[in-house]
Amino acid sequence: MVTIAEEWLNSCSGCEIALLNLGETLLDLLPDLSFVHIPVLADNKYYGQTGERSALEIPKAQVGIISGGVRNEEHLEVLHVMRKQTDILVALGTCATEGGIPALANLTSTASMREMVYRGQPSTVPGPDPDTEAHHLPRMLERCDALHQHVAVDLSIPGCPPHPDWIAEAIGALLAGRAPKLPSRSVCDGCPTYRTGKSSSPALHRLLDQPAYDADQGLDAMQCLLEQGFMCLGPVTRRGCGGRTGSPRCISARVPCRGCYGRISAHTMPMVDYVGALTSVGQNFAAMPDKQGYLSRFDGSEAILKKLED
Ligand code: SF4
Ligand code: SF4
Ligand code: SF4
């Protein structure tokens, strides 16, 4: 029996839904698992039922699974307690492994982001700053970070959300005492579209434009979307969204990859590598709009983002 503690930090709960989407596989695994803590499914009061405790309480477990990145002081506290209370810590989902979409806020300062959200919009009735007024909210940190930027992480399962096949592989490997076999190459590596080596479009398309394909034909009869002039992030994104057997999800729906599995590895830099991908098919990287936002949409927690000048 393996004990598991699960937590969600700056998370939308999509990763927990992916966990439940294991379906019958989860039923097979459950006899060997004991969830001792999982706030998304079972009520939990960090400081006791009536707030009578002064320290945050999470039970000890062999495996800790955390979704979401670190955005405020409470997330940071929960993360440190989870690290202390669990033997193996797993980062589940791209928010936990790379910061995810919320880390796009690292493009600007927390103060200006709050100003924009709470007071700066034409449709916003100006209200008090939640960080400086007595709102009893956890104070926001200056950045949104991935877990590994604060504590040691033993296993990363990227994806927004991760495919249930890889969650099952990770849990199965932990039960068997072996290293999990997770995908390590790019989305392009599992993409069945055909490639000619050069672009068929003189310029980059807006993402809402329609690519050329015959709906009666398979994906292998569709030209690579990057070659068609669409900013497909397959070349700089980690493979895995199709599970063990499927094609990349977005490509299967005939739309470009947006990069939700994050970088192929911690040593790659999408901003640099995508210059090569675009120019290799004859497209002009300089013509690409919103490069920072687009290429860092899911991994903005890393140092690849620089603050924009105000
Ligand atoms: S990785 Fe995606 S699904 Fe998971 S918490 Fe973040 S936004 Fe939600
Ligand atoms: S760039 Fe996109 S469409 Fe082309 S091979 Fe890679 S994932 Fe497939
Ligand atoms: S194709 Fe890209 S954006 Fe779409 S699910 Fe796969 S990794 Fe995510």
Short mmCIF file of C-alpha atoms and ligand atoms in Angstrom, two decimals:
data_model
loop_
_atom_site.label_atom_id
_atom_site.label_comp_id
_atom_site.label_asym_id
_atom_site.label_seq_id
_atom_site.Cartn_x
_atom_site.Cartn_y
_atom_site.Cartn_z
CA MET A 1 0.00 0.00 0.00
CA VAL A 2 1.36 3.41 -1.03
CA THR A 3 0.11 6.47 0.83
CA ILE A 4 -0.49 9.60 -1.25
CA ALA A 5 -1.03 13.22 -0.26
CA GLU A 6 -2.35 15.47 -3.04
CA GLU A 7 -2.40 19.26 -3.03
CA TRP A 8 -3.43 22.02 -5.42
CA LEU A 9 -1.69 25.37 -5.33
CA ASN A 10 -2.21 27.96 -8.11
CA SER A 11 -4.33 25.42 -9.93
CA CYS A 12 -7.56 25.27 -11.95
CA SER A 13 -8.24 21.66 -10.84
CA GLY A 14 -7.93 20.39 -14.42
CA CYS A 15 -5.00 18.25 -13.31
CA GLU A 16 -7.13 16.60 -10.61
CA ILE A 17 -9.79 15.91 -13.25
CA ALA A 18 -7.06 14.26 -15.34
CA LEU A 19 -6.30 12.10 -12.31
CA LEU A 20 -9.95 11.04 -12.11
CA ASN A 21 -9.97 10.53 -15.88
CA LEU A 22 -7.80 7.50 -15.29
CA GLY A 23 -11.20 5.82 -15.17
CA GLU A 24 -11.07 2.08 -14.80
CA THR A 25 -7.28 2.19 -14.52
CA LEU A 26 -7.75 4.18 -11.32
CA LEU A 27 -10.11 1.48 -10.01
CA ASP A 28 -7.39 -1.11 -10.70
CA LEU A 29 -4.78 0.97 -8.87
CA LEU A 30 -6.92 2.07 -5.91
CA PRO A 31 -6.54 -1.15 -3.85
CA ASP A 32 -2.82 -0.39 -3.67
CA LEU A 33 -3.22 3.34 -2.95
CA SER A 34 -4.32 5.20 0.13
CA PHE A 35 -5.08 8.91 -0.33
CA VAL A 36 -4.41 10.37 3.11
CA HIS A 37 -4.94 13.98 1.99
CA ILE A 38 -6.66 15.38 -1.13
CA PRO A 39 -8.47 18.70 -0.54
CA VAL A 40 -10.06 18.77 -3.98
CA LEU A 41 -12.10 15.66 -3.09
CA ALA A 42 -12.25 15.66 0.70
CA ASP A 43 -12.81 18.66 2.97
CA ASN A 44 -9.67 19.79 4.71
CA LYS A 45 -8.92 22.55 7.20
CA TYR A 46 -5.23 23.35 7.31
CA TYR A 47 -5.36 24.70 10.86
CA GLY A 48 -7.91 22.28 12.36
CA GLN A 49 -11.71 22.23 11.98
CA THR A 50 -12.16 25.41 14.01
CA GLY A 51 -8.79 27.02 13.28
CA GLU A 52 -7.52 25.91 16.68
CA ARG A 53 -4.05 24.92 15.44
CA SER A 54 -1.21 27.36 14.84
CA ALA A 55 0.74 25.24 12.32
CA LEU A 56 -0.43 23.93 8.97
CA GLU A 57 -1.14 20.19 9.17
CA ILE A 58 -0.71 17.73 6.31
CA PRO A 59 -0.29 14.03 7.16
CA LYS A 60 2.86 12.16 6.24
CA ALA A 61 2.74 10.17 2.98
CA GLN A 62 5.12 8.21 0.82
CA VAL A 63 4.15 10.16 -2.31
CA GLY A 64 3.15 13.80 -2.61
CA ILE A 65 1.43 15.02 -5.76
CA ILE A 66 1.03 18.76 -6.34
CA SER A 67 -0.73 20.60 -9.15
CA GLY A 68 -0.43 24.33 -9.75
CA GLY A 69 2.44 26.74 -9.38
CA VAL A 70 3.47 28.99 -6.50
CA ARG A 71 1.71 32.39 -6.60
CA ASN A 72 1.18 33.46 -3.01
CA GLU A 73 2.54 32.95 0.50
CA GLU A 74 0.02 30.23 1.30
CA HIS A 75 1.09 28.19 -1.75
CA LEU A 76 4.69 28.49 -0.62
CA GLU A 77 3.88 27.35 2.91
CA VAL A 78 1.83 24.37 1.70
CA LEU A 79 4.60 23.42 -0.74
CA HIS A 80 7.26 23.38 1.99
CA VAL A 81 5.06 21.30 4.31
CA MET A 82 4.30 18.86 1.47
CA ARG A 83 8.03 18.53 0.75
CA LYS A 84 8.71 17.86 4.43
CA GLN A 85 5.86 15.36 4.86
CA THR A 86 6.36 13.27 1.70
CA ASP A 87 9.21 11.04 0.55
CA ILE A 88 8.69 11.43 -3.21
CA LEU A 89 7.33 14.72 -4.54
CA VAL A 90 5.62 14.75 -7.94
CA ALA A 91 4.86 17.96 -9.89
CA LEU A 92 1.63 17.29 -11.80
CA GLY A 93 0.82 19.49 -14.80
CA THR A 94 2.54 22.33 -16.57
CA CYS A 95 1.62 24.89 -13.89
CA ALA A 96 3.61 22.82 -11.38
CA THR A 97 6.46 21.91 -13.75
CA GLU A 98 6.87 25.26 -15.61
CA GLY A 99 4.53 27.82 -14.02
CA GLY A 100 1.92 27.33 -16.74
CA ILE A 101 -0.34 30.04 -18.10
CA PRO A 102 -0.51 31.96 -14.76
CA ALA A 103 3.25 32.55 -14.98
CA LEU A 104 2.66 34.76 -18.01
CA ALA A 105 2.02 37.39 -15.36
CA ASN A 106 5.80 37.36 -14.83
CA LEU A 107 5.95 39.57 -17.92
CA THR A 108 4.97 42.43 -15.67
CA SER A 109 5.25 43.33 -11.99
CA THR A 110 2.74 41.97 -9.48
CA ALA A 111 1.83 45.53 -8.45
CA SER A 112 1.01 46.65 -11.99
CA MET A 113 -0.85 43.40 -12.66
CA ARG A 114 -3.03 43.95 -9.58
CA GLU A 115 -3.56 47.57 -10.57
CA MET A 116 -4.73 46.46 -14.01
CA VAL A 117 -7.04 43.70 -12.71
CA TYR A 118 -8.63 45.53 -9.76
CA ARG A 119 -8.66 49.15 -10.87
CA GLY A 120 -7.35 49.72 -14.37
CA GLN A 121 -10.06 48.38 -16.65
CA PRO A 122 -12.81 50.60 -18.10
CA SER A 123 -15.36 48.08 -16.81
CA THR A 124 -13.85 47.87 -13.31
CA VAL A 125 -15.23 49.81 -10.36
CA PRO A 126 -11.97 50.80 -8.64
CA GLY A 127 -11.61 48.80 -5.46
CA PRO A 128 -9.00 48.50 -2.72
CA ASP A 129 -5.76 46.62 -3.33
CA PRO A 130 -6.30 43.12 -1.85
CA ASP A 131 -2.66 42.94 -0.79
CA THR A 132 -2.56 46.18 1.14
CA GLU A 133 -6.03 46.29 2.66
CA ALA A 134 -7.32 43.99 5.42
CA HIS A 135 -8.85 41.36 3.16
CA HIS A 136 -7.31 38.40 4.98
CA LEU A 137 -6.03 37.02 1.68
CA PRO A 138 -2.64 35.33 1.36
CA ARG A 139 -0.15 37.91 0.10
CA MET A 140 0.87 37.49 -3.54
CA LEU A 141 4.51 36.83 -4.30
CA GLU A 142 6.39 38.96 -6.78
CA ARG A 143 6.46 36.06 -9.28
CA CYS A 144 4.55 32.94 -10.21
CA ASP A 145 6.98 30.01 -9.99
CA ALA A 146 7.20 26.32 -10.76
CA LEU A 147 7.62 23.99 -7.77
CA HIS A 148 11.26 23.15 -8.48
CA GLN A 149 12.17 26.81 -8.08
CA HIS A 150 11.46 26.47 -4.34
CA VAL A 151 11.93 22.80 -3.36
CA ALA A 152 13.46 19.62 -4.80
CA VAL A 153 11.01 17.81 -7.10
CA ASP A 154 11.51 14.09 -7.74
CA LEU A 155 9.28 13.63 -10.78
CA SER A 156 7.67 16.03 -13.26
CA ILE A 157 4.58 15.09 -15.29
CA PRO A 158 3.89 18.01 -17.65
CA GLY A 159 0.72 18.75 -19.57
CA CYS A 160 -2.21 21.12 -19.27
CA PRO A 161 -3.61 18.82 -18.15
CA PRO A 162 -1.32 15.75 -18.29
CA HIS A 163 -2.65 12.81 -20.28
CA PRO A 164 -4.06 10.13 -17.89
CA ASP A 165 -1.78 7.54 -19.56
CA TRP A 166 1.28 9.27 -18.08
CA ILE A 167 -0.29 9.66 -14.64
CA ALA A 168 -1.06 5.92 -14.72
CA GLU A 169 2.50 5.17 -15.87
CA ALA A 170 3.95 7.28 -13.04
CA ILE A 171 1.74 5.71 -10.35
CA GLY A 172 2.35 2.21 -11.74
CA ALA A 173 6.11 2.81 -11.74
CA LEU A 174 6.03 4.10 -8.15
CA LEU A 175 4.13 0.98 -7.06
CA ALA A 176 6.59 -1.25 -8.92
CA GLY A 177 9.63 0.61 -7.62
CA ARG A 178 10.96 1.50 -11.07
CA ALA A 179 11.56 4.76 -12.95
CA PRO A 180 8.54 5.85 -15.03
CA LYS A 181 8.91 5.98 -18.81
CA LEU A 182 7.56 9.38 -19.83
CA PRO A 183 7.79 11.00 -23.30
CA SER A 184 10.90 13.09 -23.83
CA ARG A 185 10.87 14.28 -27.44
CA SER A 186 8.87 16.93 -29.30
CA VAL A 187 5.22 17.04 -30.40
CA CYS A 188 6.49 16.96 -34.01
CA ASP A 189 8.05 13.61 -33.24
CA GLY A 190 4.59 12.04 -32.94
CA CYS A 191 2.82 14.14 -35.56
CA PRO A 192 1.57 12.27 -38.64
CA THR A 193 1.27 15.30 -40.98
CA TYR A 194 3.48 15.27 -44.07
CA ARG A 195 6.37 17.66 -44.53
CA THR A 196 8.00 19.06 -47.65
CA GLY A 197 10.76 21.08 -45.96
CA LYS A 198 9.51 24.45 -47.14
CA SER A 199 6.60 26.78 -46.46
CA SER A 200 3.63 26.86 -48.81
CA SER A 201 2.58 30.26 -47.44
CA PRO A 202 4.35 33.59 -48.16
CA ALA A 203 3.49 34.93 -44.68
CA LEU A 204 2.42 33.79 -41.21
CA HIS A 205 -1.30 33.26 -40.67
CA ARG A 206 -3.42 34.39 -37.77
CA LEU A 207 -4.27 31.36 -35.66
CA LEU A 208 -7.98 31.64 -36.43
CA ASP A 209 -7.36 31.25 -40.16
CA GLN A 210 -8.28 27.90 -41.62
CA PRO A 211 -5.45 25.55 -42.66
CA ALA A 212 -5.73 23.55 -45.88
CA TYR A 213 -6.86 19.95 -45.43
CA ASP A 214 -9.38 17.46 -46.72
CA ALA A 215 -11.71 16.48 -43.87
CA ASP A 216 -12.32 13.12 -45.56
CA GLN A 217 -8.62 12.29 -45.44
CA GLY A 218 -6.45 11.34 -42.50
CA LEU A 219 -3.91 13.58 -40.78
CA ASP A 220 -1.15 12.08 -42.90
CA ALA A 221 -2.73 13.76 -45.94
CA MET A 222 -2.47 17.23 -44.32
CA GLN A 223 0.68 19.30 -44.78
CA CYS A 224 2.49 20.28 -41.57
CA LEU A 225 0.77 23.37 -40.14
CA LEU A 226 4.07 25.16 -39.62
CA GLU A 227 4.82 24.71 -43.30
CA GLN A 228 1.35 26.09 -44.02
CA GLY A 229 2.39 29.29 -42.23
CA PHE A 230 0.75 28.63 -38.86
CA MET A 231 2.73 29.24 -35.67
CA CYS A 232 2.57 25.63 -34.53
CA LEU A 233 4.72 25.17 -31.41
CA GLY A 234 5.18 21.44 -31.96
CA PRO A 235 8.93 21.79 -32.61
CA VAL A 236 9.58 23.33 -29.17
CA THR A 237 6.97 21.47 -27.09
CA ARG A 238 7.28 18.20 -25.22
CA ARG A 239 5.42 15.24 -26.67
CA GLY A 240 2.76 13.33 -24.72
CA CYS A 241 -0.68 14.91 -25.17
CA GLY A 242 -1.87 12.06 -27.37
CA GLY A 243 -1.15 9.50 -24.69
CA ARG A 244 0.57 6.22 -25.53
CA THR A 245 -1.08 5.74 -28.90
CA GLY A 246 -2.74 8.94 -30.10
CA SER A 247 -1.66 11.81 -32.33
CA PRO A 248 -1.08 15.26 -30.81
CA ARG A 249 -4.49 16.47 -29.66
CA CYS A 250 -4.62 19.88 -31.37
CA ILE A 251 -3.15 18.60 -34.62
CA SER A 252 -5.85 15.90 -34.60
CA ALA A 253 -8.39 18.75 -34.47
CA ARG A 254 -6.47 20.47 -37.34
CA VAL A 255 -5.29 23.38 -35.20
CA PRO A 256 -1.70 24.32 -34.31
CA CYS A 257 -0.02 23.25 -31.10
CA ARG A 258 -0.01 26.06 -28.49
CA GLY A 259 2.71 24.47 -26.38
CA CYS A 260 0.75 23.25 -23.35
CA TYR A 261 3.23 20.49 -22.43
CA GLY A 262 5.95 23.08 -21.93
CA ARG A 263 9.56 22.86 -23.00
CA ILE A 264 10.99 19.60 -24.35
CA SER A 265 13.51 19.66 -21.51
CA ALA A 266 14.89 22.05 -18.94
CA HIS A 267 17.85 22.65 -21.24
CA THR A 268 15.86 23.94 -24.21
CA MET A 269 14.81 27.53 -24.85
CA PRO A 270 11.69 27.83 -27.03
CA MET A 271 12.40 31.48 -27.79
CA VAL A 272 15.71 30.56 -29.41
CA ASP A 273 14.77 27.18 -30.86
CA TYR A 274 11.67 28.53 -32.59
CA VAL A 275 13.78 30.96 -34.62
CA GLY A 276 15.41 27.90 -36.18
CA ALA A 277 12.07 26.11 -36.68
CA LEU A 278 10.50 29.04 -38.53
CA THR A 279 13.52 29.90 -40.64
CA SER A 280 14.04 26.25 -41.61
CA VAL A 281 10.77 26.38 -43.58
CA GLY A 282 11.47 29.86 -44.95
CA GLN A 283 9.32 31.91 -42.56
CA ASN A 284 10.47 35.17 -40.99
CA PHE A 285 10.73 35.03 -37.16
CA ALA A 286 10.77 38.85 -37.03
CA ALA A 287 7.22 38.89 -38.45
CA MET A 288 5.86 36.78 -35.59
CA PRO A 289 3.55 38.84 -33.33
CA ASP A 290 3.77 38.79 -29.50
CA LYS A 291 6.84 36.53 -29.43
CA GLN A 292 7.31 36.59 -25.68
CA GLY A 293 3.67 35.94 -24.85
CA TYR A 294 3.26 33.24 -27.46
CA LEU A 295 6.50 31.35 -26.87
CA SER A 296 6.34 31.56 -23.08
CA ARG A 297 2.64 30.91 -22.66
CA PHE A 298 3.16 27.76 -20.62
CA ASP A 299 6.68 28.10 -19.21
CA GLY A 300 6.89 31.67 -18.02
CA SER A 301 8.22 30.69 -14.61
CA GLU A 302 11.70 30.23 -15.99
CA ALA A 303 14.27 32.93 -16.52
CA ILE A 304 13.57 33.03 -20.25
CA LEU A 305 11.19 35.92 -19.70
CA LYS A 306 12.50 39.40 -19.18
CA LYS A 307 10.33 42.14 -17.76
CA LEU A 308 8.96 44.46 -20.40
CA GLU A 309 9.81 48.12 -19.95
CA ASP A 310 6.84 50.12 -18.65
S1 SF4 B 1 -1.56 22.58 -15.77
FE1 SF4 B 1 -3.45 23.22 -16.83
S2 SF4 B 1 -5.02 21.82 -16.05
FE2 SF4 B 1 -3.28 21.72 -14.61
S3 SF4 B 1 -3.73 23.28 -13.03
FE3 SF4 B 1 -2.49 24.27 -14.62
S4 SF4 B 1 -4.00 25.25 -15.98
FE4 SF4 B 1 -5.09 23.69 -14.79
S1 SF4 B 2 5.07 21.83 -36.63
FE1 SF4 B 2 3.04 21.19 -35.91
S2 SF4 B 2 1.99 20.35 -37.70
FE2 SF4 B 2 4.19 20.44 -38.17
S3 SF4 B 2 4.99 18.44 -37.65
FE3 SF4 B 2 5.26 19.74 -35.86
S4 SF4 B 2 3.43 19.41 -34.63
FE4 SF4 B 2 2.99 18.63 -36.69
S1 SF4 B 3 -0.90 19.72 -29.50
FE1 SF4 B 3 0.30 21.09 -28.18
S2 SF4 B 3 -1.17 22.53 -27.24
FE2 SF4 B 3 -2.33 20.80 -28.13
S3 SF4 B 3 -2.62 19.39 -26.43
FE3 SF4 B 3 -0.74 18.76 -27.52
S4 SF4 B 3 0.97 19.81 -26.47
FE4 SF4 B 3 -0.95 20.79 -25.85
#
